[in-house]
Tab-separated table of C-alpha atoms and ligand atoms in Angstrom:
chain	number	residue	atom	x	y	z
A	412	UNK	CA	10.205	19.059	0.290
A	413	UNK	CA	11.646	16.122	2.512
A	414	UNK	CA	9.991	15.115	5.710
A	415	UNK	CA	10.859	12.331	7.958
A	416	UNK	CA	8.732	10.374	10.337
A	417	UNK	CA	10.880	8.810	13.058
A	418	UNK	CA	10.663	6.677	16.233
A	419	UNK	CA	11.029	9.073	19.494
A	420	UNK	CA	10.966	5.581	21.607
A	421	UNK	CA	11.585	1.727	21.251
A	422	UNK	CA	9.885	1.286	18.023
A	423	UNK	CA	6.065	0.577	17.806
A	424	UNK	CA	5.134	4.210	18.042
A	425	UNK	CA	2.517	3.854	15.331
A	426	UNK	CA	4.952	5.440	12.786
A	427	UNK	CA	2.891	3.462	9.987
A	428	UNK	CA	-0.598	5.043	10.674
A	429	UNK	CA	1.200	8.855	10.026
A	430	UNK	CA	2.993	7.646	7.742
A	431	UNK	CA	-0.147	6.726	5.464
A	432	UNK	CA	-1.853	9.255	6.786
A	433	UNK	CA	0.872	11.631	5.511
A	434	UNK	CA	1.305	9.688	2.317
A	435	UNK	CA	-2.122	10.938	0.546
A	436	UNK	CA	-0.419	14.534	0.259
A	437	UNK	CA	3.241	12.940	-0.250
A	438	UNK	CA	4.811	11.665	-4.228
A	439	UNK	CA	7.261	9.306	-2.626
A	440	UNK	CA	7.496	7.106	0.497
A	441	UNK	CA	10.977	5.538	1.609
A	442	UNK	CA	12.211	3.287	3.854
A	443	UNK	CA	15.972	4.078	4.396
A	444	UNK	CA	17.411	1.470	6.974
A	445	UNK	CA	15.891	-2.142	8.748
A	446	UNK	CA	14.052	-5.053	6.821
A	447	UNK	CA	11.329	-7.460	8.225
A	448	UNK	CA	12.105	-7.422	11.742
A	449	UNK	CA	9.583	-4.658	11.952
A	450	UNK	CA	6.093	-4.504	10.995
A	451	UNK	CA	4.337	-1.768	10.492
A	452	UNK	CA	0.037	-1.811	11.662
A	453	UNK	CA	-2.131	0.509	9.255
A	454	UNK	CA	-5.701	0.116	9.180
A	455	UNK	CA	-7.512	2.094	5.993
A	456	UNK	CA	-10.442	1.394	3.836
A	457	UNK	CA	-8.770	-1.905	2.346
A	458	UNK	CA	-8.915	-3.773	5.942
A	459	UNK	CA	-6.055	-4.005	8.264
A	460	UNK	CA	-2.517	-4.959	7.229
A	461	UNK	CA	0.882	-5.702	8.915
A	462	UNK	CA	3.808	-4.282	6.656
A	463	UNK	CA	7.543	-6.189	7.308
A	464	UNK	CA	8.982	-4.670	3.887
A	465	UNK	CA	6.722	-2.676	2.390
A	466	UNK	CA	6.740	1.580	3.066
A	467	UNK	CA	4.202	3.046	4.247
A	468	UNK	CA	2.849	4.519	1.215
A	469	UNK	CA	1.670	1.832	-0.784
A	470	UNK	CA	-1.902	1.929	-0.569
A	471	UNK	CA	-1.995	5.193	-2.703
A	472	UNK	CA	-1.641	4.648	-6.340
A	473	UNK	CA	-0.511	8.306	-6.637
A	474	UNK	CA	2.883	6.982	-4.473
A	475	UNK	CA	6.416	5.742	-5.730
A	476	UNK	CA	7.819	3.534	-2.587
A	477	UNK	CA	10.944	3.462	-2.319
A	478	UNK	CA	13.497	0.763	-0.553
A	479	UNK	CA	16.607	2.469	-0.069
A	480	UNK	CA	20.170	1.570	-0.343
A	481	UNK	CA	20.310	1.552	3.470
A	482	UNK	CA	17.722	-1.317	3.813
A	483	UNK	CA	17.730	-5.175	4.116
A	484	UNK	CA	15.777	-6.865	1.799
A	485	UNK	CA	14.516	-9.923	2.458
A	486	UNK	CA	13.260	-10.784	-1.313
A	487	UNK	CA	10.919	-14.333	-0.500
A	488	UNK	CA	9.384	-11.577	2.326
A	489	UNK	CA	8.600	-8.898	-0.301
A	490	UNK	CA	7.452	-11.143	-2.782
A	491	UNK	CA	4.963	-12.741	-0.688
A	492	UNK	CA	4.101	-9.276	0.877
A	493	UNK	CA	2.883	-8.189	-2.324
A	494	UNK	CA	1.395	-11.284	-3.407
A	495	UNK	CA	-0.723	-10.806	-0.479
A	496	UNK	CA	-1.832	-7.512	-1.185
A	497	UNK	CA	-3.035	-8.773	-4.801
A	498	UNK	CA	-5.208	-11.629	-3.183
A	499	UNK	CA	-6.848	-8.980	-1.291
A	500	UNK	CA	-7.363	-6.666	-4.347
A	501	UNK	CA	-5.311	-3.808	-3.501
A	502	UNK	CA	-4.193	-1.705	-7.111
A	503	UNK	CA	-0.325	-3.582	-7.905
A	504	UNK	CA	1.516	-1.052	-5.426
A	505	UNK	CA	4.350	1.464	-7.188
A	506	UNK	CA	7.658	-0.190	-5.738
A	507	UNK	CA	11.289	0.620	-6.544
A	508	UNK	CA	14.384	-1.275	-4.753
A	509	UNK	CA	17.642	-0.008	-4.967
A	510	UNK	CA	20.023	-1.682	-6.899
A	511	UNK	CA	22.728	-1.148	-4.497
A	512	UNK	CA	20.393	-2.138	-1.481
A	513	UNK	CA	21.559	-5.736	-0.066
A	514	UNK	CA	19.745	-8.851	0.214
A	515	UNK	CA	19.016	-10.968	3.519
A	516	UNK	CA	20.324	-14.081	3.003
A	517	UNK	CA	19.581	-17.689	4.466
A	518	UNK	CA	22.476	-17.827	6.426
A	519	UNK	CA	21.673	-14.639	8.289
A	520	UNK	CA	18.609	-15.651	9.554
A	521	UNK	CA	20.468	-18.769	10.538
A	522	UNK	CA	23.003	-17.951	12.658
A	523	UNK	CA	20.018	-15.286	14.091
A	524	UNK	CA	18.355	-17.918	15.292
A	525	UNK	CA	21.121	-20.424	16.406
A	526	UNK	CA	23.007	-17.603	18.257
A	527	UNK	CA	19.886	-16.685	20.378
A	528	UNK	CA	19.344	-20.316	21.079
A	529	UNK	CA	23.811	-20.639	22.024
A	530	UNK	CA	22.937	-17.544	24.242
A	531	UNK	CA	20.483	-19.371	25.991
A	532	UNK	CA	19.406	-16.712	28.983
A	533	UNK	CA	21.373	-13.988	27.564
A	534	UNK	CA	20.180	-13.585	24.324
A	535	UNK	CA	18.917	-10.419	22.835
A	536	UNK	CA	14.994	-11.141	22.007
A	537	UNK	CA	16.190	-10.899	18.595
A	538	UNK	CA	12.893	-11.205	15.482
A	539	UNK	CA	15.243	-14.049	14.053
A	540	UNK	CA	14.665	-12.257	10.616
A	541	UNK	CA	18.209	-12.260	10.475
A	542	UNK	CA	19.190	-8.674	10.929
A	543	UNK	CA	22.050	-8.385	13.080
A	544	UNK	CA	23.987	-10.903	10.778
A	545	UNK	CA	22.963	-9.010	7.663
A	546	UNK	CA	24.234	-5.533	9.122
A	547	UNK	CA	27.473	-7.449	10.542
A	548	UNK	CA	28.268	-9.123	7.039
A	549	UNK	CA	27.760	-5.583	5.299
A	550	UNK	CA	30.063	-3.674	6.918
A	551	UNK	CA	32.371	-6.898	6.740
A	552	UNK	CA	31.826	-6.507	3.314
A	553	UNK	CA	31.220	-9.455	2.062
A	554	UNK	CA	27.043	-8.557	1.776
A	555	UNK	CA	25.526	-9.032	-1.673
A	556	UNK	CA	23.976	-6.264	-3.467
A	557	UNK	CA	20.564	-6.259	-5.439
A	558	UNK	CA	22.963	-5.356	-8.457
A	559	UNK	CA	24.761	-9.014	-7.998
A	560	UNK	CA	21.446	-10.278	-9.247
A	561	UNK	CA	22.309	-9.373	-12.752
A	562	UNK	CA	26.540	-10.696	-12.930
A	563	UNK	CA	25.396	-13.877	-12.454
A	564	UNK	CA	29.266	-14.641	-12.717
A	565	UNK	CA	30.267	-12.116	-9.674
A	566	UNK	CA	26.709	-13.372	-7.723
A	567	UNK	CA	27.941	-17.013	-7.952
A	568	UNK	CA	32.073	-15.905	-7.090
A	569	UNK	CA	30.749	-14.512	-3.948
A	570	UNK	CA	28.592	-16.943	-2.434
A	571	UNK	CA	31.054	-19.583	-3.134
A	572	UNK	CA	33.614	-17.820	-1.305
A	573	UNK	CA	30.939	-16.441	1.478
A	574	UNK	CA	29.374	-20.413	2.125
A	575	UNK	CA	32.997	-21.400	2.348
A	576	UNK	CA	33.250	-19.643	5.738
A	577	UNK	CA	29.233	-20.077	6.950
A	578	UNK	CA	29.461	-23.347	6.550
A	579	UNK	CA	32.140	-23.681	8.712
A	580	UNK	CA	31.059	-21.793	11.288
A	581	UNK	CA	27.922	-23.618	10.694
A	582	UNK	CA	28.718	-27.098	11.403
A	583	UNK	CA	31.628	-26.905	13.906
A	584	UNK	CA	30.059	-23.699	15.599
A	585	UNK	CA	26.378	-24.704	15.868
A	586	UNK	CA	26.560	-28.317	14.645
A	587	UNK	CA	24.166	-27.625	12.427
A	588	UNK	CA	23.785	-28.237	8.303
A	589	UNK	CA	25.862	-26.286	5.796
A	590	UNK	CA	23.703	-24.593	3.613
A	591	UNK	CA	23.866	-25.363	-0.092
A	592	UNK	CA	25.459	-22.620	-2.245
A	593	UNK	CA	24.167	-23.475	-5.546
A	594	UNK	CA	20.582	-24.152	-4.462
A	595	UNK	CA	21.143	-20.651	-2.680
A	596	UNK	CA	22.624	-18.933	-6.283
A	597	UNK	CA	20.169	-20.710	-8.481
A	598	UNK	CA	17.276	-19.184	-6.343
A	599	UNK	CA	18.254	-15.944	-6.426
A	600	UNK	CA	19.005	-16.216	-10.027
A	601	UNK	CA	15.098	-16.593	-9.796
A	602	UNK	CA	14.577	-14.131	-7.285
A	603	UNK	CA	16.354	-11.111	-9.430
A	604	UNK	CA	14.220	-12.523	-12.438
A	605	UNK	CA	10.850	-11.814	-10.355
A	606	UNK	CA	12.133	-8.063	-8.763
A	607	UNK	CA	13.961	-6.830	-12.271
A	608	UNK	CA	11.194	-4.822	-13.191
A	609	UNK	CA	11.326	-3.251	-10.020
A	610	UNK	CA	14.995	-2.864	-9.563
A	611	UNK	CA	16.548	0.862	-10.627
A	612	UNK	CA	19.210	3.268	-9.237
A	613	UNK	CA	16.541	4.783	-6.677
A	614	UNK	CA	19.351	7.630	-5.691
A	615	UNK	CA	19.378	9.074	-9.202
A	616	UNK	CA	15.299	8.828	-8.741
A	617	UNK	CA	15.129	10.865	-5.796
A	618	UNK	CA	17.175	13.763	-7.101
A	619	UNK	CA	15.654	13.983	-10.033
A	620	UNK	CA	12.446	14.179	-8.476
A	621	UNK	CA	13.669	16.261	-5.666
A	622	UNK	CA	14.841	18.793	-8.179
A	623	UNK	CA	11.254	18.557	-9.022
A	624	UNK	CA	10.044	19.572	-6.049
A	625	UNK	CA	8.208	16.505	-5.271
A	626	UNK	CA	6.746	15.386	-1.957
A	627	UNK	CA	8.854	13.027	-0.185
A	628	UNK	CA	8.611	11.305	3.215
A	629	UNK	CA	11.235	8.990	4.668
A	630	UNK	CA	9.659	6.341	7.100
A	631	UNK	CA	11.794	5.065	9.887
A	632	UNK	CA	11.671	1.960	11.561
A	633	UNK	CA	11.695	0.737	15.195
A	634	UNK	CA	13.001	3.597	17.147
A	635	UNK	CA	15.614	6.337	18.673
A	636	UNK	CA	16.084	3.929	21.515
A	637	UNK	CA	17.094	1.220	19.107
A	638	UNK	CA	19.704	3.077	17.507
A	639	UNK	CA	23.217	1.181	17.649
A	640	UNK	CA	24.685	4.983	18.449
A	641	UNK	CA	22.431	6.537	20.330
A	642	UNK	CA	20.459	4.506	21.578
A	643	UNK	CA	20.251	1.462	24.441
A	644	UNK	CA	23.289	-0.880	23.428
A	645	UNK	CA	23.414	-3.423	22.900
A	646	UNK	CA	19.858	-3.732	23.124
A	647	UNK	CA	19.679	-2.364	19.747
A	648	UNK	CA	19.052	-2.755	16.469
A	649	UNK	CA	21.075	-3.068	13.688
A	650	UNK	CA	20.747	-0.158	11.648
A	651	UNK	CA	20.172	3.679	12.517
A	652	UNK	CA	16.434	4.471	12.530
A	653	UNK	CA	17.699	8.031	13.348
A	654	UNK	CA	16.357	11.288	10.971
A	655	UNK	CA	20.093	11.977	10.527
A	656	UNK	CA	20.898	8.410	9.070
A	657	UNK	CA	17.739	8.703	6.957
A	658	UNK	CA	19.965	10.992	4.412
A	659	UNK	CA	21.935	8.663	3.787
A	660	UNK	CA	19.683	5.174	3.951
A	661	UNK	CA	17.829	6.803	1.294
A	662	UNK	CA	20.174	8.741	-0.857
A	663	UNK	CA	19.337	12.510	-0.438
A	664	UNK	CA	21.318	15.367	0.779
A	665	UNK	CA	20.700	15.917	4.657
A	666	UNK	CA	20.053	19.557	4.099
A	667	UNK	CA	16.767	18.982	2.308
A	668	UNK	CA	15.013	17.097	5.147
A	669	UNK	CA	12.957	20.124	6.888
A	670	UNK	CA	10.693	18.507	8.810
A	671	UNK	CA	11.933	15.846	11.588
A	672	UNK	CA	8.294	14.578	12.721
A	673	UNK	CA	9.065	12.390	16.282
A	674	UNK	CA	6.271	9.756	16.579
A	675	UNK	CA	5.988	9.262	20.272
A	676	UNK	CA	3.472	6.723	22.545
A	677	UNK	CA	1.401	8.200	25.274
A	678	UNK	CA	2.982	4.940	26.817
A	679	UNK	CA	5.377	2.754	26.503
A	680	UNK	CA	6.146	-0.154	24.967
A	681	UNK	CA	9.177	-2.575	24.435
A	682	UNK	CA	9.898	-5.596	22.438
A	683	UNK	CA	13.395	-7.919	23.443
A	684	UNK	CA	16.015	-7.706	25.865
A	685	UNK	CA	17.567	-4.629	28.157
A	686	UNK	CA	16.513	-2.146	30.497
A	687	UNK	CA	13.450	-0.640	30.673
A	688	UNK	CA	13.437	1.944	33.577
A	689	UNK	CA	9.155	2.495	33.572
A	690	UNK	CA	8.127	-0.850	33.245
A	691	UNK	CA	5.130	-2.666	34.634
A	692	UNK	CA	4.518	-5.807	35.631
A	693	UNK	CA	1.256	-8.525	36.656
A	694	UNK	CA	-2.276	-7.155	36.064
A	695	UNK	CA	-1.253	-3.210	35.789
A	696	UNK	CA	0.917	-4.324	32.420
A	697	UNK	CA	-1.506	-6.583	30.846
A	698	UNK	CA	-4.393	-4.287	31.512
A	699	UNK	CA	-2.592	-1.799	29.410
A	700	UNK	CA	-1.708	-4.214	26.737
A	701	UNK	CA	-4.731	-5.761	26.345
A	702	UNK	CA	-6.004	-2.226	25.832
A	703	UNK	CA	-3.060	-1.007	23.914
A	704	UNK	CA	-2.659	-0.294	20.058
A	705	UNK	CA	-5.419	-1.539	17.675
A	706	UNK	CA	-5.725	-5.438	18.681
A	707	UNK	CA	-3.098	-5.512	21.962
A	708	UNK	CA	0.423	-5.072	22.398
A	709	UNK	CA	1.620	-7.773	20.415
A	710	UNK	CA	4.296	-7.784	18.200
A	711	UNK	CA	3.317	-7.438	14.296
A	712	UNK	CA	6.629	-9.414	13.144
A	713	UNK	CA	6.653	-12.394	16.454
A	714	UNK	CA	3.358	-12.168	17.958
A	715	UNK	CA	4.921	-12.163	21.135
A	716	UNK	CA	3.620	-9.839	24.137
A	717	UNK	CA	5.166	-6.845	24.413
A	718	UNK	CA	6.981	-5.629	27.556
A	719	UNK	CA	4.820	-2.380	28.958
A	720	UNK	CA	5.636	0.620	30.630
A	721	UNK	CA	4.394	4.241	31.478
A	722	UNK	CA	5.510	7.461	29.622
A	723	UNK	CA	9.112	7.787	30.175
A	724	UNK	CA	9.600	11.507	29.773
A	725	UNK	CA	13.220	11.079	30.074
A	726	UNK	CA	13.732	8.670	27.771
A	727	UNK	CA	11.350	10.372	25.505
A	728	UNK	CA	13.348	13.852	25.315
A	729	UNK	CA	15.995	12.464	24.710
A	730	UNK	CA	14.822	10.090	22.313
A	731	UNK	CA	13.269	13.114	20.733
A	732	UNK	CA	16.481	14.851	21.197
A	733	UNK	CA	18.707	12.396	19.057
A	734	UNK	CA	15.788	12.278	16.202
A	735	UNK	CA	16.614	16.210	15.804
A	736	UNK	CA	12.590	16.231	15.457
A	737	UNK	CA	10.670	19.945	14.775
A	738	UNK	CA	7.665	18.613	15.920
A	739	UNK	CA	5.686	15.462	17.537
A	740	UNK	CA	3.046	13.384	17.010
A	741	UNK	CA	1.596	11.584	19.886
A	742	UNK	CA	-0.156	8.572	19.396
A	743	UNK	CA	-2.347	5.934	20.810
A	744	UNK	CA	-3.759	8.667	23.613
A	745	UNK	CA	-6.960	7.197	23.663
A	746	UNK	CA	-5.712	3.715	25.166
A	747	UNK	CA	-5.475	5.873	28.552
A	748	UNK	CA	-9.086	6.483	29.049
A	749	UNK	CA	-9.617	3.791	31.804
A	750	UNK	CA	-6.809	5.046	34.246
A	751	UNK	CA	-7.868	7.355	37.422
A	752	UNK	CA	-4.078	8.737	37.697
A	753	UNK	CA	-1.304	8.446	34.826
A	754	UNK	CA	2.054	8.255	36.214
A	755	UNK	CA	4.743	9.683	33.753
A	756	UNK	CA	8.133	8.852	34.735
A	757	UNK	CA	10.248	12.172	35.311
A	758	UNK	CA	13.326	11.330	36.803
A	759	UNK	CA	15.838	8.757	37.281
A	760	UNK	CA	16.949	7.686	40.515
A	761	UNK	CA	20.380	6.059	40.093
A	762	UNK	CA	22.700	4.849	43.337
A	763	UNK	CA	20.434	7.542	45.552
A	764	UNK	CA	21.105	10.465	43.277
A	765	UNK	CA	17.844	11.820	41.047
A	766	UNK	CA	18.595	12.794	37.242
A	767	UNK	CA	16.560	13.521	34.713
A	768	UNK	CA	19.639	12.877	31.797
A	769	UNK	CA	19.097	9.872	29.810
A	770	UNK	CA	22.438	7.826	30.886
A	771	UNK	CA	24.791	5.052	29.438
A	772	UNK	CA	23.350	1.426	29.452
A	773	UNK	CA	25.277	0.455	32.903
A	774	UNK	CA	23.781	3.372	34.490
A	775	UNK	CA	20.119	2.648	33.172
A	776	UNK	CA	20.093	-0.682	34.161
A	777	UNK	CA	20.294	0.422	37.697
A	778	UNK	CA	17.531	2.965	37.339
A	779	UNK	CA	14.501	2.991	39.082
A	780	UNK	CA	12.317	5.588	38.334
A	781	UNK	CA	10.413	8.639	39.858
A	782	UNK	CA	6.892	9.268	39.135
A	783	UNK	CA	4.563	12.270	38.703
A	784	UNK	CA	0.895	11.513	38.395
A	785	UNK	CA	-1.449	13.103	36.445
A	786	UNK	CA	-5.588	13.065	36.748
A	787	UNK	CA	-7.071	10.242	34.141
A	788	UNK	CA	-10.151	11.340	32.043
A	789	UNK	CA	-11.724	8.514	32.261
A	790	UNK	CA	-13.625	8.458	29.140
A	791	UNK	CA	-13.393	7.325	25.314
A	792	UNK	CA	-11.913	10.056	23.291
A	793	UNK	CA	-11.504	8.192	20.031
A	794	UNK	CA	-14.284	10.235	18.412
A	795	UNK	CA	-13.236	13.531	19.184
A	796	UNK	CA	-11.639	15.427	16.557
A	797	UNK	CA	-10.632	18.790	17.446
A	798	UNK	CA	-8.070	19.722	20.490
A	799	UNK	CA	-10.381	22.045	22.366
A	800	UNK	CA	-13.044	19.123	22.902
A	801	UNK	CA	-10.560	16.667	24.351
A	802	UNK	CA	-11.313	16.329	28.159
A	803	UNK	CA	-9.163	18.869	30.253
A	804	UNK	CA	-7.214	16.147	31.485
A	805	UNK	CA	-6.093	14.874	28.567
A	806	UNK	CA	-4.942	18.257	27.327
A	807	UNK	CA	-3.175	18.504	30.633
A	808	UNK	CA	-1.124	14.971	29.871
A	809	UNK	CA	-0.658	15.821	26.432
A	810	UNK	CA	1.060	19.793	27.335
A	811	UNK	CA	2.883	18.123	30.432
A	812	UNK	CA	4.275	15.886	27.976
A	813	UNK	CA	4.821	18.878	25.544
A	814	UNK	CA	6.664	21.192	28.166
A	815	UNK	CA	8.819	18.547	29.230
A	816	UNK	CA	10.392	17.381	25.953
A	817	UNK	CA	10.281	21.039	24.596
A	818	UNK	CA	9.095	20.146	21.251
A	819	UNK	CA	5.385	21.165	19.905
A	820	UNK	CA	2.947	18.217	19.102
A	821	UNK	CA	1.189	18.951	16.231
A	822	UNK	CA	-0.645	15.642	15.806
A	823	UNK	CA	-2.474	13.577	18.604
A	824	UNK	CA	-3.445	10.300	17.425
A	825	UNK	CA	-6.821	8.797	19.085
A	826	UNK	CA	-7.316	5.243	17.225
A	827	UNK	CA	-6.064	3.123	14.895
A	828	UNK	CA	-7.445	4.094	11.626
A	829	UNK	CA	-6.398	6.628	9.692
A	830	UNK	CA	-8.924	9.678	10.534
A	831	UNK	CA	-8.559	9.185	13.567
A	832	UNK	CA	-6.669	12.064	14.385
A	833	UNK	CA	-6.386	15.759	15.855
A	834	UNK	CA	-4.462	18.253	14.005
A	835	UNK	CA	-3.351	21.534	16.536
B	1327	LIG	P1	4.929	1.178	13.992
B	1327	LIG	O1	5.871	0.038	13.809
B	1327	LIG	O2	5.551	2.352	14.650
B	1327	LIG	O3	4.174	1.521	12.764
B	1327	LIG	O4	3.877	0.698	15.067
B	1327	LIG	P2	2.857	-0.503	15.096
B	1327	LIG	O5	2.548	-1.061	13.786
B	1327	LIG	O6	3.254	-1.440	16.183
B	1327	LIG	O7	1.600	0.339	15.571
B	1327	LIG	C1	1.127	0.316	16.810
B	1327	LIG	C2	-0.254	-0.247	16.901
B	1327	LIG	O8	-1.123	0.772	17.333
B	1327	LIG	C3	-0.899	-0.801	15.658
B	1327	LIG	O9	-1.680	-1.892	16.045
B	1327	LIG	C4	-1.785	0.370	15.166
B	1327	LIG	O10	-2.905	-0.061	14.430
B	1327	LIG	C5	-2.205	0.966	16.434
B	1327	LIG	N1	-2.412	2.401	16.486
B	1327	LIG	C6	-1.692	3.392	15.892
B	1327	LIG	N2	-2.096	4.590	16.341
B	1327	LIG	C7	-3.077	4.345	17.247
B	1327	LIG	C8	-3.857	5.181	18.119
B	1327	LIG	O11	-3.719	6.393	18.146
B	1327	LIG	N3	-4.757	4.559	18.935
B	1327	LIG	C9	-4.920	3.220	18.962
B	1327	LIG	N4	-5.808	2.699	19.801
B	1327	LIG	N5	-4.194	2.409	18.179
B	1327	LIG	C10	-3.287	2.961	17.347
């Protein structure tokens, strides 16, 4: 049994709290696409923790995490990620990578960063984690696979012949330093030695344990609004964090995923560049951000503030929509206690005409949008644990929100930590 647990929004949807809430009952957690530009926030027993590379699942020594083929592994991250966990005496997770999964390497996060800063004012709010030149150099093909770890002969072929080209695009481009090839092969010499014991053909493992009829949840990063497809281009990301990519990402045939769980924010939330038809600004935004997810609205990778909004129901649905989910959770529901009236944005208004149609990029950045406002209930429901006690306002927002997109939510999240939830 497959399920996947997917962005409905821009990412920052709280995906990692169900996700290792779902994990106790689950064998195997994946991640399928992304790398460290993302972090995922769970809070359990252990403290609280921001994940870049890690899935989901690793708290729970009953779990086999996965990194999928589809992902971008940033080894130094990883390695430090789990060092981390050791120091603060978590159990040695269960962690496979894929040996055909590629590596971030130092020249993608270089020309991240010195692109944004050539872009000046029209750069994309990019992490800098090197992403977007990861993705680009895959499909280029000239990425470097976990598996070139182990041919030291092919490993050092290909970064002779890919530093041959950075380097030029380095100095005369950027005016910046070349980078140093065989500093850069005799690390990662060192690199594979430290992740060997980790490193297996994680496709074969999944259908073998699939056959099995094991658990397995695929964990998506950022969100359907992010997806270079579907989503807000170019405003995106790099990778598909879409249900339908997962298949592939991870390595299992799309037919077995059966449940398409959307996590969606009772607001919303943004991190870099584009439009962003509901957003607020001044006091109203920071009021809800100072209030928003465990600690504020910050972003787990940057730290940086995150840009705030209202529910955008059109956005959502669609969102929503493009996940192909079955069924919703909605989280962080109890950060809403403090308004009188909740707008939720409904429409569109574009050039004087009203739609309620997600549109093209062109077309969204001229949207302003239409409101409907529904009664606050002014109180703290983070304690409440069953649907019938939740104030009758907040059952109101929550079925508005239901009847709109079209899609039951099953799971309302009210707080950070991982009981801290409402099961309908
Ligand atoms: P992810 O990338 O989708 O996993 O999202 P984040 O890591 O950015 O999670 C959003 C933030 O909200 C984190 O700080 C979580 O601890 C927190 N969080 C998740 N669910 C809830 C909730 O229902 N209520 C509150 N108050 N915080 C939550």
């Amino acid at each position: 049994m497959v399920k996947a647990i997917v962005g409905a929004n821009w990412g920052d949807e709280g995906k990692g709290k169900i996700t290792d809430m779902l994990a106790a009952e689950s064998d195997i957690v994946v991640r399928f696409q992304g790398g460290s530009n993302a972090g995922h926030t769970i809070i359990n027993d252990y403290g609280k923790f921001a994940l870049h590379m890690l899935p989901s699942g690793i708290f729970y020594e009953h779990v086999t995490n996965v990194l999928g083929p589809g992902t971008a592994i940033n080894i130094d991250i990883l390695l430090k990620e789990l060092e981390a966990l050791e120091e603060r005496g978590i159990p040695r997770p269960n962690l496979i990578i894929s040996d055909r999964a590629q590596l971030v390497m130092p020249w993608h996060i270089l020309f991240d960063r010195y692109e944004e800063e050539r872009l000046g004012s029209r750069q994309f709010g990019s992490t800098k984690s090197g992403i977007a030149p990861f993705y680009a150099d895959k499909y280029y093909k000239i990425g470097i696979q976990v598996c070139d770890l182990y041919h030291p002969e092919i490993l050092k072929e290909k970064i002779g012949c890919i530093t041959e080209v950075k380097n030029m695009l380095l100095t005369t481009l950027y005016g910046a330093l070349p980078v140093d090839g065989e500093r850069v092969y005799n690390e990662l010499l060192r690199f594979g030695e430290k992740i060997s014991p980790m490193v297996r053909d994680t496709t074969g493992f999944l259908q073998k344990h699939l056959k099995e009829g094991k658990r397995i949840l695929l964990e998506g990063q950022l969100g359907a609004l992010k997806d270079p497809d579907h989503g807000i281009y170019p405003y995106t990301t790099s990778s598909s964090p879409l249900a339908g990519f997962a298949a592939v990402g991870a390595g299992i045939p799309p037919y077995e995923i059966k449940e398409v769980i959307a996590v969606v924010k009772a607001y919303s939330s943004c991190v870099g560049a584009g439009p962003f038809v509901s957003e607020i600004f001044g006091e109203e935004a920071s009021q809800l951000r100072e209030r928003g997810g465990d600690a504020g609205e910050y972003g787990a990778t940057t730290g940086r503030p995150r840009r705030m909004g209202w529910f955008d129901a059109v956005a959502t649905r669609y969102g929503c929509t493009v996940q192909g989910a079955t069924c919703l959770a909605l989280t962080l529901l109890d950060v809403l206690g403090y308004l009188d009236e909740i707008p939720i944005c409904v429409s569109y208004e574009i050039d004087g005409d009203i739609t309620d149609t997600f549109p093209v990029t062109p077309l969204l950045s001229k949207a302003k949008p239409v409101y409907k406002m529904l009664p606050g209930w002014k109180c703290d429901i983070s304690k409440i644990r069953r649907y019938e006690d939740l104030p009758c306002n907040a059952r109101r927002y929550v079925e508005f929100i239901e009847d709109f997109i079209g899609i039951p939510i099953k799971m309302i999240s009210n707080g950070p930590r991982r009981d801290d939830i409402i099961l309908r």
